[in-house]
PDB file of N, CA and C in Angstrom:
ATOM      1  N   MET A   1      42.518 -38.415   9.834  1.00 70.00           N
ATOM      2  CA  MET A   1      42.977 -38.776   8.848  1.00 70.00           C
ATOM      3  C   MET A   1      43.562 -37.810   7.340  1.00 70.00           C
ATOM      4  N   GLU A   2      44.847 -38.077   7.251  1.00 79.00           N
ATOM      5  CA  GLU A   2      45.925 -37.512   7.239  1.00 79.00           C
ATOM      6  C   GLU A   2      45.716 -37.183   5.020  1.00 79.00           C
ATOM      7  N   ALA A   3      46.708 -36.299   5.271  1.00 70.00           N
ATOM      8  CA  ALA A   3      46.619 -35.747   3.404  1.00 70.00           C
ATOM      9  C   ALA A   3      46.938 -37.091   2.917  1.00 70.00           C
ATOM     10  N   THR A   4      47.960 -38.027   3.051  1.00 70.00           N
ATOM     11  CA  THR A   4      47.965 -39.167   2.550  1.00 70.00           C
ATOM     12  C   THR A   4      47.216 -40.219   2.303  1.00 70.00           C
ATOM     13  N   GLU A   5      46.290 -40.412   3.397  1.00 67.00           N
ATOM     14  CA  GLU A   5      45.266 -41.094   3.409  1.00 67.00           C
ATOM     15  C   GLU A   5      43.841 -40.359   2.653  1.00 67.00           C
ATOM     16  N   ARG A   6      43.885 -39.347   2.019  1.00 63.00           N
ATOM     17  CA  ARG A   6      42.600 -38.412   1.675  1.00 63.00           C
ATOM     18  C   ARG A   6      43.095 -38.632   0.216  1.00 63.00           C
ATOM     19  N   ARG A   7      44.427 -38.636   0.303  1.00 64.00           N
ATOM     20  CA  ARG A   7      44.775 -39.000  -1.422  1.00 64.00           C
ATOM     21  C   ARG A   7      44.483 -40.212  -2.037  1.00 64.00           C
ATOM     22  N   ALA A   8      44.654 -41.117  -1.209  1.00 60.00           N
ATOM     23  CA  ALA A   8      44.466 -43.184  -1.275  1.00 60.00           C
ATOM     24  C   ALA A   8      43.275 -42.980  -1.642  1.00 60.00           C
ATOM     25  N   VAL A   9      42.442 -42.625  -0.717  1.00 56.00           N
ATOM     26  CA  VAL A   9      40.773 -42.648  -0.484  1.00 56.00           C
ATOM     27  C   VAL A   9      40.550 -42.072  -1.852  1.00 56.00           C
ATOM     28  N   ALA A  10      40.608 -40.841  -2.622  1.00 58.00           N
ATOM     29  CA  ALA A  10      40.542 -40.489  -3.734  1.00 58.00           C
ATOM     30  C   ALA A  10      41.055 -40.647  -4.733  1.00 58.00           C
ATOM     31  N   ALA A  11      41.820 -41.340  -5.082  1.00 61.00           N
ATOM     32  CA  ALA A  11      42.305 -42.288  -5.978  1.00 61.00           C
ATOM     33  C   ALA A  11      41.660 -43.457  -5.889  1.00 61.00           C
ATOM     34  N   ASP A  12      41.230 -43.962  -5.269  1.00 59.00           N
ATOM     35  CA  ASP A  12      40.061 -45.330  -5.256  1.00 59.00           C
ATOM     36  C   ASP A  12      38.819 -45.073  -5.512  1.00 59.00           C
ATOM     37  N   GLY A  13      38.399 -43.841  -5.025  1.00 55.00           N
ATOM     38  CA  GLY A  13      37.157 -43.739  -5.921  1.00 55.00           C
ATOM     39  C   GLY A  13      37.335 -43.064  -7.540  1.00 55.00           C
ATOM     40  N   VAL A  14      38.538 -42.753  -8.264  1.00 57.00           N
ATOM     41  CA  VAL A  14      38.460 -42.328  -9.133  1.00 57.00           C
ATOM     42  C   VAL A  14      38.553 -43.906  -9.413  1.00 57.00           C
ATOM     43  N   ARG A  15      39.385 -44.021  -9.539  1.00 62.00           N
ATOM     44  CA  ARG A  15      39.403 -45.833  -9.923  1.00 62.00           C
ATOM     45  C   ARG A  15      38.310 -46.558 -10.099  1.00 62.00           C
ATOM     46  N   GLU A  16      37.468 -46.846  -8.774  1.00 66.00           N
ATOM     47  CA  GLU A  16      36.125 -47.338  -8.984  1.00 66.00           C
ATOM     48  C   GLU A  16      35.322 -46.587 -10.151  1.00 66.00           C
ATOM     49  N   ALA A  17      35.491 -45.356 -10.173  1.00 61.00           N
ATOM     50  CA  ALA A  17      34.211 -44.571 -11.535  1.00 61.00           C
ATOM     51  C   ALA A  17      34.691 -44.904 -12.799  1.00 61.00           C
ATOM     52  N   GLU A  18      36.124 -45.086 -12.727  1.00 70.00           N
ATOM     53  CA  GLU A  18      36.638 -45.574 -13.975  1.00 70.00           C
ATOM     54  C   GLU A  18      36.186 -46.823 -14.407  1.00 70.00           C
ATOM     55  N   GLY A  19      36.290 -47.173 -13.312  1.00 73.00           N
ATOM     56  CA  GLY A  19      35.331 -48.931 -13.887  1.00 73.00           C
ATOM     57  C   GLY A  19      33.962 -49.064 -14.389  1.00 73.00           C
ATOM     58  N   ALA A  20      33.347 -48.361 -13.656  1.00 75.00           N
ATOM     59  CA  ALA A  20      31.856 -48.410 -14.044  1.00 75.00           C
ATOM     60  C   ALA A  20      31.975 -47.833 -15.000  1.00 75.00           C
ATOM     61  N   VAL A  21      32.305 -46.434 -15.796  1.00 77.00           N
ATOM     62  CA  VAL A  21      32.385 -46.078 -17.004  1.00 77.00           C
ATOM     63  C   VAL A  21      32.621 -47.109 -18.138  1.00 77.00           C
ATOM     64  N   ARG A  22      33.892 -47.543 -17.928  1.00 85.00           N
ATOM     65  CA  ARG A  22      34.320 -48.821 -18.862  1.00 85.00           C
ATOM     66  C   ARG A  22      33.381 -49.699 -19.080  1.00 85.00           C
ATOM     67  N   ASP A  23      32.443 -50.294 -17.447  1.00 87.00           N
ATOM     68  CA  ASP A  23      31.548 -51.470 -17.895  1.00 87.00           C
ATOM     69  C   ASP A  23      30.551 -50.952 -18.539  1.00 87.00           C
ATOM     70  N   ALA A  24      29.779 -49.759 -18.396  1.00 85.00           N
ATOM     71  CA  ALA A  24      29.038 -49.025 -19.401  1.00 85.00           C
ATOM     72  C   ALA A  24      29.107 -48.862 -20.554  1.00 85.00           C
ATOM     73  N   VAL A  25      30.388 -48.241 -20.584  1.00 86.00           N
ATOM     74  CA  VAL A  25      30.240 -48.203 -22.743  1.00 86.00           C
ATOM     75  C   VAL A  25      30.723 -49.478 -23.028  1.00 86.00           C
ATOM     76  N   ARG A  26      31.189 -50.395 -22.298  1.00 91.00           N
ATOM     77  CA  ARG A  26      31.433 -51.885 -23.050  1.00 91.00           C
ATOM     78  C   ARG A  26      29.829 -52.489 -23.179  1.00 91.00           C
ATOM     79  N   GLU A  27      29.035 -52.071 -22.257  1.00 92.00           N
ATOM     80  CA  GLU A  27      27.793 -53.013 -22.258  1.00 92.00           C
ATOM     81  C   GLU A  27      26.546 -52.174 -23.656  1.00 92.00           C
ATOM     82  N   ALA A  28      27.319 -51.190 -23.290  1.00 91.00           N
ATOM     83  CA  ALA A  28      26.647 -50.225 -24.817  1.00 91.00           C
ATOM     84  C   ALA A  28      27.215 -50.514 -26.118  1.00 91.00           C
ATOM     85  N   GLU A  29      28.705 -50.967 -26.066  1.00 93.00           N
ATOM     86  CA  GLU A  29      29.645 -51.502 -27.246  1.00 93.00           C
ATOM     87  C   GLU A  29      28.861 -53.035 -27.616  1.00 93.00           C
ATOM     88  N   ASP A  30      28.931 -53.843 -26.563  1.00 94.00           N
ATOM     89  CA  ASP A  30      27.566 -55.002 -27.165  1.00 94.00           C
ATOM     90  C   ASP A  30      26.717 -54.986 -27.260  1.00 94.00           C
ATOM     91  N   ALA A  31      25.499 -53.938 -26.670  1.00 94.00           N
ATOM     92  CA  ALA A  31      24.201 -53.734 -27.391  1.00 94.00           C
ATOM     93  C   ALA A  31      24.809 -53.317 -28.966  1.00 94.00           C
ATOM     94  N   VAL A  32      25.490 -52.621 -29.542  1.00 94.00           N
ATOM     95  CA  VAL A  32      25.158 -52.158 -30.454  1.00 94.00           C
ATOM     96  C   VAL A  32      26.131 -53.328 -31.373  1.00 94.00           C
ATOM     97  N   ALA A  33      26.987 -54.257 -30.879  1.00 96.00           N
ATOM     98  CA  ALA A  33      27.196 -55.221 -31.929  1.00 96.00           C
ATOM     99  C   ALA A  33      26.041 -56.335 -32.053  1.00 96.00           C
ATOM    100  N   ARG A  34      25.326 -56.444 -31.396  1.00 95.00           N
ATOM    101  CA  ARG A  34      24.219 -57.481 -31.528  1.00 95.00           C
ATOM    102  C   ARG A  34      23.417 -57.030 -32.066  1.00 95.00           C
ATOM    103  N   LEU A  35      23.169 -55.720 -32.089  1.00 93.00           N
ATOM    104  CA  LEU A  35      21.969 -54.684 -33.015  1.00 93.00           C
ATOM    105  C   LEU A  35      22.444 -54.973 -34.308  1.00 93.00           C
ATOM    106  N   LYS A  36      23.748 -54.501 -34.678  1.00 94.00           N
ATOM    107  CA  LYS A  36      24.142 -54.843 -36.277  1.00 94.00           C
ATOM    108  C   LYS A  36      24.075 -56.056 -36.350  1.00 94.00           C
ATOM    109  N   GLU A  37      24.207 -57.338 -35.641  1.00 94.00           N
ATOM    110  CA  GLU A  37      24.317 -58.190 -36.104  1.00 94.00           C
ATOM    111  C   GLU A  37      22.795 -58.797 -36.255  1.00 94.00           C
ATOM    112  N   GLY A  38      21.885 -58.355 -35.674  1.00 92.00           N
ATOM    113  CA  GLY A  38      20.305 -59.156 -35.940  1.00 92.00           C
ATOM    114  C   GLY A  38      20.060 -58.335 -37.323  1.00 92.00           C
ATOM    115  N   LEU A  39      20.130 -56.627 -37.286  1.00 91.00           N
ATOM    116  CA  LEU A  39      19.704 -55.873 -38.569  1.00 91.00           C
ATOM    117  C   LEU A  39      20.335 -56.751 -39.351  1.00 91.00           C
ATOM    118  N   ALA A  40      21.271 -57.389 -40.075  1.00 92.00           N
ATOM    119  CA  ALA A  40      22.283 -57.744 -40.793  1.00 92.00           C
ATOM    120  C   ALA A  40      21.730 -59.201 -41.090  1.00 92.00           C
ATOM    121  N   LYS A  41      21.096 -59.873 -40.353  1.00 91.00           N
ATOM    122  CA  LYS A  41      20.291 -60.948 -40.515  1.00 91.00           C
ATOM    123  C   LYS A  41      18.606 -61.105 -41.218  1.00 91.00           C
ATOM    124  N   VAL A  42      18.453 -59.636 -41.516  1.00 89.00           N
ATOM    125  CA  VAL A  42      17.459 -59.356 -42.103  1.00 89.00           C
ATOM    126  C   VAL A  42      17.542 -58.357 -43.203  1.00 89.00           C
ATOM    127  N   GLY A  43      18.704 -57.890 -43.476  1.00 88.00           N
ATOM    128  CA  GLY A  43      18.928 -57.138 -44.388  1.00 88.00           C
ATOM    129  C   GLY A  43      18.818 -55.345 -44.369  1.00 88.00           C
ATOM    130  N   VAL A  44      19.330 -55.410 -43.330  1.00 89.00           N
ATOM    131  CA  VAL A  44      19.366 -54.275 -42.908  1.00 89.00           C
ATOM    132  C   VAL A  44      20.664 -53.840 -41.914  1.00 89.00           C
ATOM    133  N   THR A  45      21.212 -52.171 -43.113  1.00 90.00           N
ATOM    134  CA  THR A  45      22.340 -52.143 -42.385  1.00 90.00           C
ATOM    135  C   THR A  45      22.080 -50.531 -42.239  1.00 90.00           C
ATOM    136  N   LEU A  46      22.486 -50.029 -40.691  1.00 92.00           N
ATOM    137  CA  LEU A  46      22.258 -48.511 -40.360  1.00 92.00           C
ATOM    138  C   LEU A  46      24.207 -48.097 -40.543  1.00 92.00           C
ATOM    139  N   PRO A  47      24.450 -47.359 -41.374  1.00 89.00           N
ATOM    140  CA  PRO A  47      25.720 -47.182 -41.546  1.00 89.00           C
ATOM    141  C   PRO A  47      26.736 -46.458 -39.779  1.00 89.00           C
ATOM    142  N   SER A  48      25.419 -45.845 -39.529  1.00 91.00           N
ATOM    143  CA  SER A  48      25.823 -44.821 -38.838  1.00 91.00           C
ATOM    144  C   SER A  48      25.604 -45.334 -37.098  1.00 91.00           C
ATOM    145  N   LEU A  49      25.421 -46.305 -37.158  1.00 94.00           N
ATOM    146  CA  LEU A  49      24.901 -47.205 -35.631  1.00 94.00           C
ATOM    147  C   LEU A  49      26.117 -47.215 -34.879  1.00 94.00           C
ATOM    148  N   ARG A  50      26.269 -46.535 -33.721  1.00 95.00           N
ATOM    149  CA  ARG A  50      27.826 -46.655 -32.821  1.00 95.00           C
ATOM    150  C   ARG A  50      26.793 -46.032 -31.364  1.00 95.00           C
ATOM    151  N   VAL A  51      27.965 -46.384 -30.594  1.00 93.00           N
ATOM    152  CA  VAL A  51      27.732 -45.641 -28.948  1.00 93.00           C
ATOM    153  C   VAL A  51      27.984 -43.972 -29.108  1.00 93.00           C
ATOM    154  N   ASP A  52      26.731 -43.575 -28.937  1.00 92.00           N
ATOM    155  CA  ASP A  52      27.260 -41.680 -28.688  1.00 92.00           C
ATOM    156  C   ASP A  52      28.340 -41.530 -28.015  1.00 92.00           C
ATOM    157  N   PRO A  53      29.180 -40.977 -28.119  1.00 89.00           N
ATOM    158  CA  PRO A  53      30.765 -40.558 -27.559  1.00 89.00           C
ATOM    159  C   PRO A  53      30.049 -39.891 -26.250  1.00 89.00           C
ATOM    160  N   VAL A  54      29.340 -38.353 -26.850  1.00 90.00           N
ATOM    161  CA  VAL A  54      28.981 -37.321 -25.895  1.00 90.00           C
ATOM    162  C   VAL A  54      28.230 -37.690 -24.611  1.00 90.00           C
ATOM    163  N   SER A  55      27.528 -39.121 -24.514  1.00 88.00           N
ATOM    164  CA  SER A  55      26.475 -39.492 -23.365  1.00 88.00           C
ATOM    165  C   SER A  55      27.551 -40.232 -22.680  1.00 88.00           C
ATOM    166  N   CYS A  56      28.451 -40.699 -22.821  1.00 83.00           N
ATOM    167  CA  CYS A  56      29.904 -41.620 -22.030  1.00 83.00           C
ATOM    168  C   CYS A  56      31.039 -40.478 -21.671  1.00 83.00           C
ATOM    169  N   ALA A  57      30.260 -38.987 -21.681  1.00 80.00           N
ATOM    170  CA  ALA A  57      31.255 -38.374 -20.896  1.00 80.00           C
ATOM    171  C   ALA A  57      30.559 -37.993 -19.359  1.00 80.00           C
ATOM    172  N   GLY A  58      31.388 -37.215 -19.014  1.00 74.00           N
ATOM    173  CA  GLY A  58      30.895 -36.786 -17.255  1.00 74.00           C
ATOM    174  C   GLY A  58      31.157 -37.827 -16.501  1.00 74.00           C
ATOM    175  N   ASN A  59      30.824 -37.581 -15.512  1.00 72.00           N
ATOM    176  CA  ASN A  59      31.117 -38.417 -13.900  1.00 72.00           C
ATOM    177  C   ASN A  59      30.433 -39.355 -13.927  1.00 72.00           C
ATOM    178  N   GLU A  60      28.944 -39.286 -14.236  1.00 75.00           N
ATOM    179  CA  GLU A  60      27.566 -40.504 -14.246  1.00 75.00           C
ATOM    180  C   GLU A  60      27.503 -40.809 -16.073  1.00 75.00           C
ATOM    181  N   PRO A  61      28.159 -41.396 -16.237  1.00 76.00           N
ATOM    182  CA  PRO A  61      27.603 -41.375 -17.990  1.00 76.00           C
ATOM    183  C   PRO A  61      26.620 -42.288 -18.399  1.00 76.00           C
ATOM    184  N   THR A  62      26.152 -42.275 -19.217  1.00 87.00           N
ATOM    185  CA  THR A  62      24.377 -42.583 -19.845  1.00 87.00           C
ATOM    186  C   THR A  62      24.804 -43.158 -20.999  1.00 87.00           C
ATOM    187  N   PRO A  63      25.403 -44.240 -21.435  1.00 90.00           N
ATOM    188  CA  PRO A  63      25.579 -44.435 -22.714  1.00 90.00           C
ATOM    189  C   PRO A  63      24.529 -44.416 -23.560  1.00 90.00           C
ATOM    190  N   LEU A  64      24.300 -43.866 -24.518  1.00 92.00           N
ATOM    191  CA  LEU A  64      23.308 -44.202 -25.737  1.00 92.00           C
ATOM    192  C   LEU A  64      23.533 -44.813 -26.955  1.00 92.00           C
ATOM    193  N   VAL A  65      22.894 -45.253 -27.454  1.00 93.00           N
ATOM    194  CA  VAL A  65      23.034 -46.310 -29.024  1.00 93.00           C
ATOM    195  C   VAL A  65      22.404 -44.859 -29.767  1.00 93.00           C
ATOM    196  N   ASP A  66      23.837 -44.464 -30.592  1.00 93.00           N
ATOM    197  CA  ASP A  66      23.399 -43.763 -32.029  1.00 93.00           C
ATOM    198  C   ASP A  66      22.401 -44.662 -32.986  1.00 93.00           C
ATOM    199  N   LEU A  67      21.346 -44.330 -33.074  1.00 91.00           N
ATOM    200  CA  LEU A  67      20.862 -45.136 -34.588  1.00 91.00           C
ATOM    201  C   LEU A  67      21.605 -44.768 -36.076  1.00 91.00           C
ATOM    202  N   GLY A  68      22.210 -43.708 -35.452  1.00 87.00           N
ATOM    203  CA  GLY A  68      22.170 -42.744 -36.824  1.00 87.00           C
ATOM    204  C   GLY A  68      21.678 -42.439 -37.827  1.00 87.00           C
ATOM    205  N   ARG A  69      22.022 -42.304 -39.029  1.00 89.00           N
ATOM    206  CA  ARG A  69      21.000 -41.642 -40.409  1.00 89.00           C
ATOM    207  C   ARG A  69      21.231 -42.795 -41.331  1.00 89.00           C
ATOM    208  N   CYS A  70      20.484 -42.733 -41.838  1.00 88.00           N
ATOM    209  CA  CYS A  70      20.194 -43.910 -42.952  1.00 88.00           C
ATOM    210  C   CYS A  70      19.594 -43.314 -44.339  1.00 88.00           C
ATOM    211  N   ASN A  71      19.497 -44.077 -45.398  1.00 89.00           N
ATOM    212  CA  ASN A  71      19.235 -43.655 -46.465  1.00 89.00           C
ATOM    213  C   ASN A  71      17.535 -44.108 -46.892  1.00 89.00           C
ATOM    214  N   ILE A  72      17.027 -43.287 -47.426  1.00 92.00           N
ATOM    215  CA  ILE A  72      15.131 -43.760 -47.838  1.00 92.00           C
ATOM    216  C   ILE A  72      15.136 -45.178 -47.660  1.00 92.00           C
ATOM    217  N   ASP A  73      15.918 -46.006 -48.516  1.00 93.00           N
ATOM    218  CA  ASP A  73      15.561 -47.167 -48.966  1.00 93.00           C
ATOM    219  C   ASP A  73      16.042 -47.933 -47.552  1.00 93.00           C
ATOM    220  N   THR A  74      17.197 -47.979 -46.896  1.00 90.00           N
ATOM    221  CA  THR A  74      17.248 -48.467 -45.557  1.00 90.00           C
ATOM    222  C   THR A  74      15.843 -48.167 -44.775  1.00 90.00           C
ATOM    223  N   ALA A  75      15.574 -47.368 -44.461  1.00 90.00           N
ATOM    224  CA  ALA A  75      14.059 -46.406 -43.612  1.00 90.00           C
ATOM    225  C   ALA A  75      13.309 -47.798 -44.398  1.00 90.00           C
ATOM    226  N   LEU A  76      13.278 -47.804 -45.888  1.00 93.00           N
ATOM    227  CA  LEU A  76      11.554 -48.710 -45.866  1.00 93.00           C
ATOM    228  C   LEU A  76      11.895 -50.140 -45.694  1.00 93.00           C
ATOM    229  N   ARG A  77      12.951 -50.649 -45.747  1.00 91.00           N
ATOM    230  CA  ARG A  77      13.693 -51.769 -45.665  1.00 91.00           C
ATOM    231  C   ARG A  77      13.686 -51.964 -44.302  1.00 91.00           C
ATOM    232  N   LEU A  78      13.873 -51.334 -43.101  1.00 90.00           N
ATOM    233  CA  LEU A  78      13.815 -51.280 -41.899  1.00 90.00           C
ATOM    234  C   LEU A  78      11.942 -51.591 -41.693  1.00 90.00           C
ATOM    235  N   CYS A  79      11.113 -50.538 -42.465  1.00 91.00           N
ATOM    236  CA  CYS A  79       9.788 -51.059 -41.983  1.00 91.00           C
ATOM    237  C   CYS A  79       9.366 -52.180 -42.264  1.00 91.00           C
ATOM    238  N   GLU A  80       9.879 -52.436 -43.454  1.00 92.00           N
ATOM    239  CA  GLU A  80       9.231 -53.808 -44.144  1.00 92.00           C
ATOM    240  C   GLU A  80       9.369 -55.162 -42.942  1.00 92.00           C
ATOM    241  N   VAL A  81      10.358 -54.560 -42.555  1.00 90.00           N
ATOM    242  CA  VAL A  81      11.182 -56.362 -41.480  1.00 90.00           C
ATOM    243  C   VAL A  81      10.135 -56.242 -40.059  1.00 90.00           C
ATOM    244  N   LEU A  82       9.876 -55.001 -40.109  1.00 89.00           N
ATOM    245  CA  LEU A  82       9.314 -54.596 -38.889  1.00 89.00           C
ATOM    246  C   LEU A  82       7.778 -54.861 -38.692  1.00 89.00           C
ATOM    247  N   ALA A  83       7.184 -54.920 -39.929  1.00 92.00           N
ATOM    248  CA  ALA A  83       6.099 -55.257 -40.316  1.00 92.00           C
ATOM    249  C   ALA A  83       5.819 -56.634 -40.290  1.00 92.00           C
ATOM    250  N   GLU A  84       6.649 -57.081 -41.038  1.00 89.00           N
ATOM    251  CA  GLU A  84       6.445 -58.809 -41.051  1.00 89.00           C
ATOM    252  C   GLU A  84       6.502 -59.514 -39.713  1.00 89.00           C
ATOM    253  N   LYS A  85       7.254 -58.816 -38.390  1.00 82.00           N
ATOM    254  CA  LYS A  85       7.160 -59.325 -37.232  1.00 82.00           C
ATOM    255  C   LYS A  85       6.499 -58.699 -36.641  1.00 82.00           C
ATOM    256  N   GLY A  86       5.565 -57.921 -36.972  1.00 77.00           N
ATOM    257  CA  GLY A  86       4.682 -57.267 -36.429  1.00 77.00           C
ATOM    258  C   GLY A  86       3.199 -58.498 -36.757  1.00 77.00           C
ATOM    259  N   SER A  87       3.314 -59.032 -37.687  1.00 81.00           N
ATOM    260  CA  SER A  87       2.425 -59.644 -38.250  1.00 81.00           C
ATOM    261  C   SER A  87       2.549 -60.933 -38.350  1.00 81.00           C
ATOM    262  N   GLY A  88       3.724 -61.381 -37.484  1.00 75.00           N
ATOM    263  CA  GLY A  88       4.002 -62.573 -37.604  1.00 75.00           C
ATOM    264  C   GLY A  88       4.730 -63.603 -38.310  1.00 75.00           C
ATOM    265  N   HIS A  89       5.064 -62.815 -39.412  1.00 65.00           N
ATOM    266  CA  HIS A  89       5.563 -63.837 -40.573  1.00 65.00           C
ATOM    267  C   HIS A  89       7.168 -63.396 -40.219  1.00 65.00           C
ATOM    268  N   GLY A  90       7.855 -64.064 -41.147  1.00 59.00           N
ATOM    269  CA  GLY A  90       9.399 -63.906 -41.177  1.00 59.00           C
ATOM    270  C   GLY A  90      10.157 -64.450 -39.796  1.00 59.00           C
ATOM    271  N   GLY A  91       9.700 -65.556 -39.577  1.00 54.00           N
ATOM    272  CA  GLY A  91      10.601 -65.749 -38.291  1.00 54.00           C
ATOM    273  C   GLY A  91      10.417 -65.510 -37.171  1.00 54.00           C
TER     274      GLY A  91
END
């Protein structure tokens, strides 16, 4: 295999890896959007909810959803919602 062929094969591999990274990040962003929407419907806002950028780095990224920090009132509201769902109330 000549040098130009090796470079072409390497470039294809890079493009493929970049596409996989974009797909993984897009999936994580979609999950964050759905989670924000679902939480908003039950009156809960997690202001720091986002895709963790550090988890998207590297050759084989594994995006994580960072639920972030919230105040005590938000944490208690989330507990209420979970308790209602757990007991069969609240839809």
